[in-house]
Amino acid sequence: EQFVFSCRILHLGVEQFVYAHRGFPELAVQGDVATTLNRTDRPDWIRLGAVADAPEAPAGAAPRLRVLLKGGCDLGQLTPFLQAFELEVIEEFNYNNEHQIPVHLEHTVLLRAGREWPVAEQQRLAAALPFLGREAFQTQLWQGSYDVLVYSPLMDYTQDLYREKASGLAVPFGGYHDLTTADPVAQAAAYARRRFQGLDEAFLRRFQQEFTYEGPLNPAQFRQNLQWLREQVPAHVPLFLLSGAEVEVPGSGETGARQRHEQLNQVLTDFAAQAPNCFVVDVRDFVRTPADVTNNLRHYQRQHYRTLAQRLAQAIGQWQGRQLQHSAWTDLKARAASLVPAKLRGLWNLTP
């Protein structure tokens, strides 16, 4: 029996609750783990409930705005705080593909490829490149099932482009590291330690022969792709763009990341200032020091996601022309779940 958890449930006690609920079975731990389980704790702030139909909205109530939240999975921490503002949140984040490799669907080059490349070329490269996979070109962006688009372009800030020599097509992957000059043996070993499948020495040697390294998007390309995105999304749908932090993160291994963020943040704000129905929600107002981020400058301390959600709700309300209603109780539950230390959560009643 296997259980698969989203990264969004980390630090909430869900894994320990499931382990306790299953009677603390014997486990053979392999490799590094994000959460350590024990045979004593039974989180009492989580409970099992029957599946029930969603309550009907009161008669005459305005329908909830549907917000498509597109970016890295860390943005899932925004969801419970946005829901406190009576927003319906649709999430589209990175995921692990069939090769157990994280795939970010939000890079603008990948979005354009899914819209502009022939399907046969999409399928060919998805099958040939393990870091893409069969769902790499799928997105909810073009389905029109949302009223507001919140988009994080941080993969455009981060990932490098590799262009196939035979076709001229470019794909994004990795970041701050040129795979075409890396030692295939050492690089394959590094990927194996992360349990990535398909990125072995033979693949890397073939990749180095068939692709050239172009580095990250330049500012002109980034602006052009933002303009393209604005044109693809229905004109009446507002586009809220999340900026990147501009702090040095000691030991992150991402040389030049702060300067890169500064450069593309300027492009982002200039673009939003002239593009119709576009707005920037700026994390630089509250993510200012290395203490405000975690392992890299794209991941923030937990309390900042609540601040970001509040800024987003305020911006959406201004766009809509009225302040969004806010549930203090829903916000309190979200804060308690994200901020209370694990050892103290059992003293709180966090269930409705």
mmCIF file with all atom_site columns, N, CA and C in Angstrom, residues 264-308:
data_model
loop_
_atom_site.group_PDB
_atom_site.id
_atom_site.type_symbol
_atom_site.label_atom_id
_atom_site.label_alt_id
_atom_site.label_comp_id
_atom_site.label_asym_id
_atom_site.label_entity_id
_atom_site.label_seq_id
_atom_site.pdbx_PDB_ins_code
_atom_site.Cartn_x
_atom_site.Cartn_y
_atom_site.Cartn_z
_atom_site.occupancy
_atom_site.B_iso_or_equiv
_atom_site.pdbx_formal_charge
_atom_site.auth_seq_id
_atom_site.auth_comp_id
_atom_site.auth_asym_id
_atom_site.auth_atom_id
_atom_site.pdbx_PDB_model_num
ATOM 1   N N  . LEU A 1 264 ? 15.162 41.256 -14.747 1.00 0.00 ? 264 LEU A N  1
ATOM 2   C CA . LEU A 1 264 ? 13.862 40.866 -15.290 1.00 0.00 ? 264 LEU A CA 1
ATOM 3   C C  . LEU A 1 264 ? 12.704 41.473 -14.509 1.00 0.00 ? 264 LEU A C  1
ATOM 4   N N  . ASN A 1 265 ? 12.907 41.789 -13.242 1.00 0.00 ? 265 ASN A N  1
ATOM 5   C CA . ASN A 1 265 ? 11.872 42.533 -12.513 1.00 0.00 ? 265 ASN A CA 1
ATOM 6   C C  . ASN A 1 265 ? 11.622 43.880 -13.172 1.00 0.00 ? 265 ASN A C  1
ATOM 7   N N  . GLN A 1 266 ? 12.669 44.512 -13.637 1.00 0.00 ? 266 GLN A N  1
ATOM 8   C CA . GLN A 1 266 ? 12.507 45.804 -14.312 1.00 0.00 ? 266 GLN A CA 1
ATOM 9   C C  . GLN A 1 266 ? 11.703 45.649 -15.596 1.00 0.00 ? 266 GLN A C  1
ATOM 10  N N  . VAL A 1 267 ? 11.992 44.587 -16.349 1.00 0.00 ? 267 VAL A N  1
ATOM 11  C CA . VAL A 1 267 ? 11.212 44.303 -17.554 1.00 0.00 ? 267 VAL A CA 1
ATOM 12  C C  . VAL A 1 267 ? 9.747  44.070 -17.191 1.00 0.00 ? 267 VAL A C  1
ATOM 13  N N  . LEU A 1 268 ? 9.525  43.313 -16.120 1.00 0.00 ? 268 LEU A N  1
ATOM 14  C CA . LEU A 1 268 ? 8.168  42.971 -15.691 1.00 0.00 ? 268 LEU A CA 1
ATOM 15  C C  . LEU A 1 268 ? 7.373  44.216 -15.326 1.00 0.00 ? 268 LEU A C  1
ATOM 16  N N  . THR A 1 269 ? 7.952  45.093 -14.524 1.00 0.00 ? 269 THR A N  1
ATOM 17  C CA . THR A 1 269 ? 7.219  46.282 -14.096 1.00 0.00 ? 269 THR A CA 1
ATOM 18  C C  . THR A 1 269 ? 6.997  47.252 -15.265 1.00 0.00 ? 269 THR A C  1
ATOM 19  N N  . ASP A 1 270 ? 7.985  47.377 -16.140 1.00 0.00 ? 270 ASP A N  1
ATOM 20  C CA . ASP A 1 270 ? 7.806  48.242 -17.312 1.00 0.00 ? 270 ASP A CA 1
ATOM 21  C C  . ASP A 1 270 ? 6.697  47.711 -18.215 1.00 0.00 ? 270 ASP A C  1
ATOM 22  N N  . PHE A 1 271 ? 6.668  46.393 -18.392 1.00 0.00 ? 271 PHE A N  1
ATOM 23  C CA . PHE A 1 271 ? 5.643  45.791 -19.237 1.00 0.00 ? 271 PHE A CA 1
ATOM 24  C C  . PHE A 1 271 ? 4.251  46.022 -18.657 1.00 0.00 ? 271 PHE A C  1
ATOM 25  N N  . ALA A 1 272 ? 4.096  45.730 -17.360 1.00 0.00 ? 272 ALA A N  1
ATOM 26  C CA . ALA A 1 272 ? 2.777  45.865 -16.737 1.00 0.00 ? 272 ALA A CA 1
ATOM 27  C C  . ALA A 1 272 ? 2.291  47.306 -16.742 1.00 0.00 ? 272 ALA A C  1
ATOM 28  N N  . ALA A 1 273 ? 3.215  48.254 -16.726 1.00 0.00 ? 273 ALA A N  1
ATOM 29  C CA . ALA A 1 273 ? 2.826  49.668 -16.719 1.00 0.00 ? 273 ALA A CA 1
ATOM 30  C C  . ALA A 1 273 ? 2.161  50.096 -18.025 1.00 0.00 ? 273 ALA A C  1
ATOM 31  N N  . GLN A 1 274 ? 2.474  49.400 -19.131 1.00 0.00 ? 274 GLN A N  1
ATOM 32  C CA . GLN A 1 274 ? 1.902  49.806 -20.414 1.00 0.00 ? 274 GLN A CA 1
ATOM 33  C C  . GLN A 1 274 ? 0.928  48.790 -20.998 1.00 0.00 ? 274 GLN A C  1
ATOM 34  N N  . ALA A 1 275 ? 0.923  47.566 -20.484 1.00 0.00 ? 275 ALA A N  1
ATOM 35  C CA . ALA A 1 275 ? 0.053  46.528 -21.047 1.00 0.00 ? 275 ALA A CA 1
ATOM 36  C C  . ALA A 1 275 ? -1.344 46.626 -20.440 1.00 0.00 ? 275 ALA A C  1
ATOM 37  N N  . PRO A 1 276 ? -2.368 46.385 -21.234 1.00 0.00 ? 276 PRO A N  1
ATOM 38  C CA . PRO A 1 276 ? -3.734 46.479 -20.708 1.00 0.00 ? 276 PRO A CA 1
ATOM 39  C C  . PRO A 1 276 ? -4.054 45.355 -19.737 1.00 0.00 ? 276 PRO A C  1
ATOM 40  N N  . ASN A 1 277 ? -4.718 45.726 -18.645 1.00 0.00 ? 277 ASN A N  1
ATOM 41  C CA . ASN A 1 277 ? -5.242 44.756 -17.680 1.00 0.00 ? 277 ASN A CA 1
ATOM 42  C C  . ASN A 1 277 ? -4.133 43.874 -17.091 1.00 0.00 ? 277 ASN A C  1
ATOM 43  N N  . CYS A 1 278 ? -2.956 44.465 -16.863 1.00 0.00 ? 278 CYS A N  1
ATOM 44  C CA . CYS A 1 278 ? -1.821 43.756 -16.260 1.00 0.00 ? 278 CYS A CA 1
ATOM 45  C C  . CYS A 1 278 ? -1.374 44.487 -15.003 1.00 0.00 ? 278 CYS A C  1
ATOM 46  N N  . PHE A 1 279 ? -1.014 43.728 -13.980 1.00 0.00 ? 279 PHE A N  1
ATOM 47  C CA . PHE A 1 279 ? -0.640 44.300 -12.695 1.00 0.00 ? 279 PHE A CA 1
ATOM 48  C C  . PHE A 1 279 ? 0.495  43.483 -12.088 1.00 0.00 ? 279 PHE A C  1
ATOM 49  N N  . VAL A 1 280 ? 1.394  44.149 -11.385 1.00 0.00 ? 280 VAL A N  1
ATOM 50  C CA . VAL A 1 280 ? 2.473  43.461 -10.683 1.00 0.00 ? 280 VAL A CA 1
ATOM 51  C C  . VAL A 1 280 ? 2.165  43.455 -9.190  1.00 0.00 ? 280 VAL A C  1
ATOM 52  N N  . VAL A 1 281 ? 2.266  42.284 -8.582  1.00 0.00 ? 281 VAL A N  1
ATOM 53  C CA . VAL A 1 281 ? 2.211  42.158 -7.126  1.00 0.00 ? 281 VAL A CA 1
ATOM 54  C C  . VAL A 1 281 ? 3.656  41.909 -6.693  1.00 0.00 ? 281 VAL A C  1
ATOM 55  N N  . ASP A 1 282 ? 4.216  42.848 -5.966  1.00 0.00 ? 282 ASP A N  1
ATOM 56  C CA . ASP A 1 282 ? 5.663  42.922 -5.788  1.00 0.00 ? 282 ASP A CA 1
ATOM 57  C C  . ASP A 1 282 ? 6.107  42.326 -4.447  1.00 0.00 ? 282 ASP A C  1
ATOM 58  N N  . VAL A 1 283 ? 6.793  41.188 -4.495  1.00 0.00 ? 283 VAL A N  1
ATOM 59  C CA . VAL A 1 283 ? 7.275  40.558 -3.264  1.00 0.00 ? 283 VAL A CA 1
ATOM 60  C C  . VAL A 1 283 ? 8.441  41.325 -2.661  1.00 0.00 ? 283 VAL A C  1
ATOM 61  N N  . ARG A 1 284 ? 9.045  42.218 -3.434  1.00 0.00 ? 284 ARG A N  1
ATOM 62  C CA . ARG A 1 284 ? 10.189 42.973 -2.916  1.00 0.00 ? 284 ARG A CA 1
ATOM 63  C C  . ARG A 1 284 ? 9.799  43.904 -1.778  1.00 0.00 ? 284 ARG A C  1
ATOM 64  N N  . ASP A 1 285 ? 8.495  44.164 -1.621  1.00 0.00 ? 285 ASP A N  1
ATOM 65  C CA . ASP A 1 285 ? 8.042  45.011 -0.521  1.00 0.00 ? 285 ASP A CA 1
ATOM 66  C C  . ASP A 1 285 ? 8.246  44.354 0.832   1.00 0.00 ? 285 ASP A C  1
ATOM 67  N N  . PHE A 1 286 ? 8.282  43.006 0.870   1.00 0.00 ? 286 PHE A N  1
ATOM 68  C CA . PHE A 1 286 ? 8.378  42.318 2.165   1.00 0.00 ? 286 PHE A CA 1
ATOM 69  C C  . PHE A 1 286 ? 9.407  41.189 2.194   1.00 0.00 ? 286 PHE A C  1
ATOM 70  N N  . VAL A 1 287 ? 9.918  40.757 1.048   1.00 0.00 ? 287 VAL A N  1
ATOM 71  C CA . VAL A 1 287 ? 11.007 39.777 1.009   1.00 0.00 ? 287 VAL A CA 1
ATOM 72  C C  . VAL A 1 287 ? 12.272 40.558 0.679   1.00 0.00 ? 287 VAL A C  1
ATOM 73  N N  . ARG A 1 288 ? 13.044 40.890 1.713   1.00 0.00 ? 288 ARG A N  1
ATOM 74  C CA . ARG A 1 288 ? 14.119 41.874 1.551   1.00 0.00 ? 288 ARG A CA 1
ATOM 75  C C  . ARG A 1 288 ? 15.491 41.371 1.972   1.00 0.00 ? 288 ARG A C  1
ATOM 76  N N  . THR A 1 289 ? 15.561 40.340 2.792   1.00 0.00 ? 289 THR A N  1
ATOM 77  C CA . THR A 1 289 ? 16.840 39.900 3.338   1.00 0.00 ? 289 THR A CA 1
ATOM 78  C C  . THR A 1 289 ? 16.980 38.392 3.177   1.00 0.00 ? 289 THR A C  1
ATOM 79  N N  . PRO A 1 290 ? 18.188 37.857 3.317   1.00 0.00 ? 290 PRO A N  1
ATOM 80  C CA . PRO A 1 290 ? 18.358 36.393 3.262   1.00 0.00 ? 290 PRO A CA 1
ATOM 81  C C  . PRO A 1 290 ? 17.500 35.649 4.284   1.00 0.00 ? 290 PRO A C  1
ATOM 82  N N  . ALA A 1 291 ? 17.180 36.295 5.394   1.00 0.00 ? 291 ALA A N  1
ATOM 83  C CA . ALA A 1 291 ? 16.344 35.648 6.407   1.00 0.00 ? 291 ALA A CA 1
ATOM 84  C C  . ALA A 1 291 ? 14.903 35.474 5.939   1.00 0.00 ? 291 ALA A C  1
ATOM 85  N N  . ASP A 1 292 ? 14.517 36.178 4.874   1.00 0.00 ? 292 ASP A N  1
ATOM 86  C CA . ASP A 1 292 ? 13.142 36.103 4.367   1.00 0.00 ? 292 ASP A CA 1
ATOM 87  C C  . ASP A 1 292 ? 12.935 34.952 3.385   1.00 0.00 ? 292 ASP A C  1
ATOM 88  N N  . VAL A 1 293 ? 14.034 34.303 2.959   1.00 0.00 ? 293 VAL A N  1
ATOM 89  C CA . VAL A 1 293 ? 13.927 33.190 2.011   1.00 0.00 ? 293 VAL A CA 1
ATOM 90  C C  . VAL A 1 293 ? 14.462 31.925 2.671   1.00 0.00 ? 293 VAL A C  1
ATOM 91  N N  . THR A 1 294 ? 14.300 30.801 1.965   1.00 0.00 ? 294 THR A N  1
ATOM 92  C CA . THR A 1 294 ? 14.764 29.533 2.528   1.00 0.00 ? 294 THR A CA 1
ATOM 93  C C  . THR A 1 294 ? 15.979 29.040 1.742   1.00 0.00 ? 294 THR A C  1
ATOM 94  N N  . ASN A 1 295 ? 15.795 28.008 0.887   1.00 0.00 ? 295 ASN A N  1
ATOM 95  C CA . ASN A 1 295 ? 16.959 27.416 0.216   1.00 0.00 ? 295 ASN A CA 1
ATOM 96  C C  . ASN A 1 295 ? 17.385 28.156 -1.048  1.00 0.00 ? 295 ASN A C  1
ATOM 97  N N  . ASN A 1 296 ? 16.522 29.006 -1.578  1.00 0.00 ? 296 ASN A N  1
ATOM 98  C CA . ASN A 1 296 ? 16.898 29.848 -2.714  1.00 0.00 ? 296 ASN A CA 1
ATOM 99  C C  . ASN A 1 296 ? 15.994 31.075 -2.717  1.00 0.00 ? 296 ASN A C  1
ATOM 100 N N  . LEU A 1 297 ? 16.268 32.026 -3.597  1.00 0.00 ? 297 LEU A N  1
ATOM 101 C CA . LEU A 1 297 ? 15.510 33.273 -3.536  1.00 0.00 ? 297 LEU A CA 1
ATOM 102 C C  . LEU A 1 297 ? 14.116 33.161 -4.143  1.00 0.00 ? 297 LEU A C  1
ATOM 103 N N  . ARG A 1 298 ? 13.701 31.992 -4.569  1.00 0.00 ? 298 ARG A N  1
ATOM 104 C CA . ARG A 1 298 ? 12.332 31.776 -5.070  1.00 0.00 ? 298 ARG A CA 1
ATOM 105 C C  . ARG A 1 298 ? 11.403 31.206 -4.013  1.00 0.00 ? 298 ARG A C  1
ATOM 106 N N  . HIS A 1 299 ? 11.951 30.752 -2.903  1.00 0.00 ? 299 HIS A N  1
ATOM 107 C CA . HIS A 1 299 ? 11.152 30.147 -1.832  1.00 0.00 ? 299 HIS A CA 1
ATOM 108 C C  . HIS A 1 299 ? 11.238 31.022 -0.588  1.00 0.00 ? 299 HIS A C  1
ATOM 109 N N  . TYR A 1 300 ? 10.083 31.448 -0.086  1.00 0.00 ? 300 TYR A N  1
ATOM 110 C CA . TYR A 1 300 ? 10.030 32.415 0.989   1.00 0.00 ? 300 TYR A CA 1
ATOM 111 C C  . TYR A 1 300 ? 9.664  31.742 2.318   1.00 0.00 ? 300 TYR A C  1
ATOM 112 N N  . GLN A 1 301 ? 9.964  32.441 3.402   1.00 0.00 ? 301 GLN A N  1
ATOM 113 C CA . GLN A 1 301 ? 9.519  31.964 4.704   1.00 0.00 ? 301 GLN A CA 1
ATOM 114 C C  . GLN A 1 301 ? 7.989  31.944 4.729   1.00 0.00 ? 301 GLN A C  1
ATOM 115 N N  . ARG A 1 302 ? 7.448  31.024 5.518   1.00 0.00 ? 302 ARG A N  1
ATOM 116 C CA . ARG A 1 302 ? 6.012  30.735 5.427   1.00 0.00 ? 302 ARG A CA 1
ATOM 117 C C  . ARG A 1 302 ? 5.127  31.946 5.650   1.00 0.00 ? 302 ARG A C  1
ATOM 118 N N  . GLN A 1 303 ? 5.512  32.825 6.596   1.00 0.00 ? 303 GLN A N  1
ATOM 119 C CA . GLN A 1 303 ? 4.640  33.969 6.886   1.00 0.00 ? 303 GLN A CA 1
ATOM 120 C C  . GLN A 1 303 ? 4.488  34.901 5.701   1.00 0.00 ? 303 GLN A C  1
ATOM 121 N N  . HIS A 1 304 ? 5.455  34.875 4.794   1.00 0.00 ? 304 HIS A N  1
ATOM 122 C CA . HIS A 1 304 ? 5.384  35.798 3.654   1.00 0.00 ? 304 HIS A CA 1
ATOM 123 C C  . HIS A 1 304 ? 4.333  35.369 2.623   1.00 0.00 ? 304 HIS A C  1
ATOM 124 N N  . TYR A 1 305 ? 3.968  34.103 2.625   1.00 0.00 ? 305 TYR A N  1
ATOM 125 C CA . TYR A 1 305 ? 2.929  33.662 1.689   1.00 0.00 ? 305 TYR A CA 1
ATOM 126 C C  . TYR A 1 305 ? 1.562  34.235 2.105   1.00 0.00 ? 305 TYR A C  1
ATOM 127 N N  . ARG A 1 306 ? 1.355  34.374 3.395   1.00 0.00 ? 306 ARG A N  1
ATOM 128 C CA . ARG A 1 306 ? 0.119  35.033 3.844   1.00 0.00 ? 306 ARG A CA 1
ATOM 129 C C  . ARG A 1 306 ? 0.119  36.492 3.396   1.00 0.00 ? 306 ARG A C  1
ATOM 130 N N  . THR A 1 307 ? 1.251  37.175 3.564   1.00 0.00 ? 307 THR A N  1
ATOM 131 C CA . THR A 1 307 ? 1.340  38.565 3.121   1.00 0.00 ? 307 THR A CA 1
ATOM 132 C C  . THR A 1 307 ? 1.106  38.675 1.623   1.00 0.00 ? 307 THR A C  1
ATOM 133 N N  . LEU A 1 308 ? 1.711  37.765 0.864   1.00 0.00 ? 308 LEU A N  1
ATOM 134 C CA . LEU A 1 308 ? 1.531  37.783 -0.590  1.00 0.00 ? 308 LEU A CA 1
ATOM 135 C C  . LEU A 1 308 ? 0.068  37.549 -0.955  1.00 0.00 ? 308 LEU A C  1
#
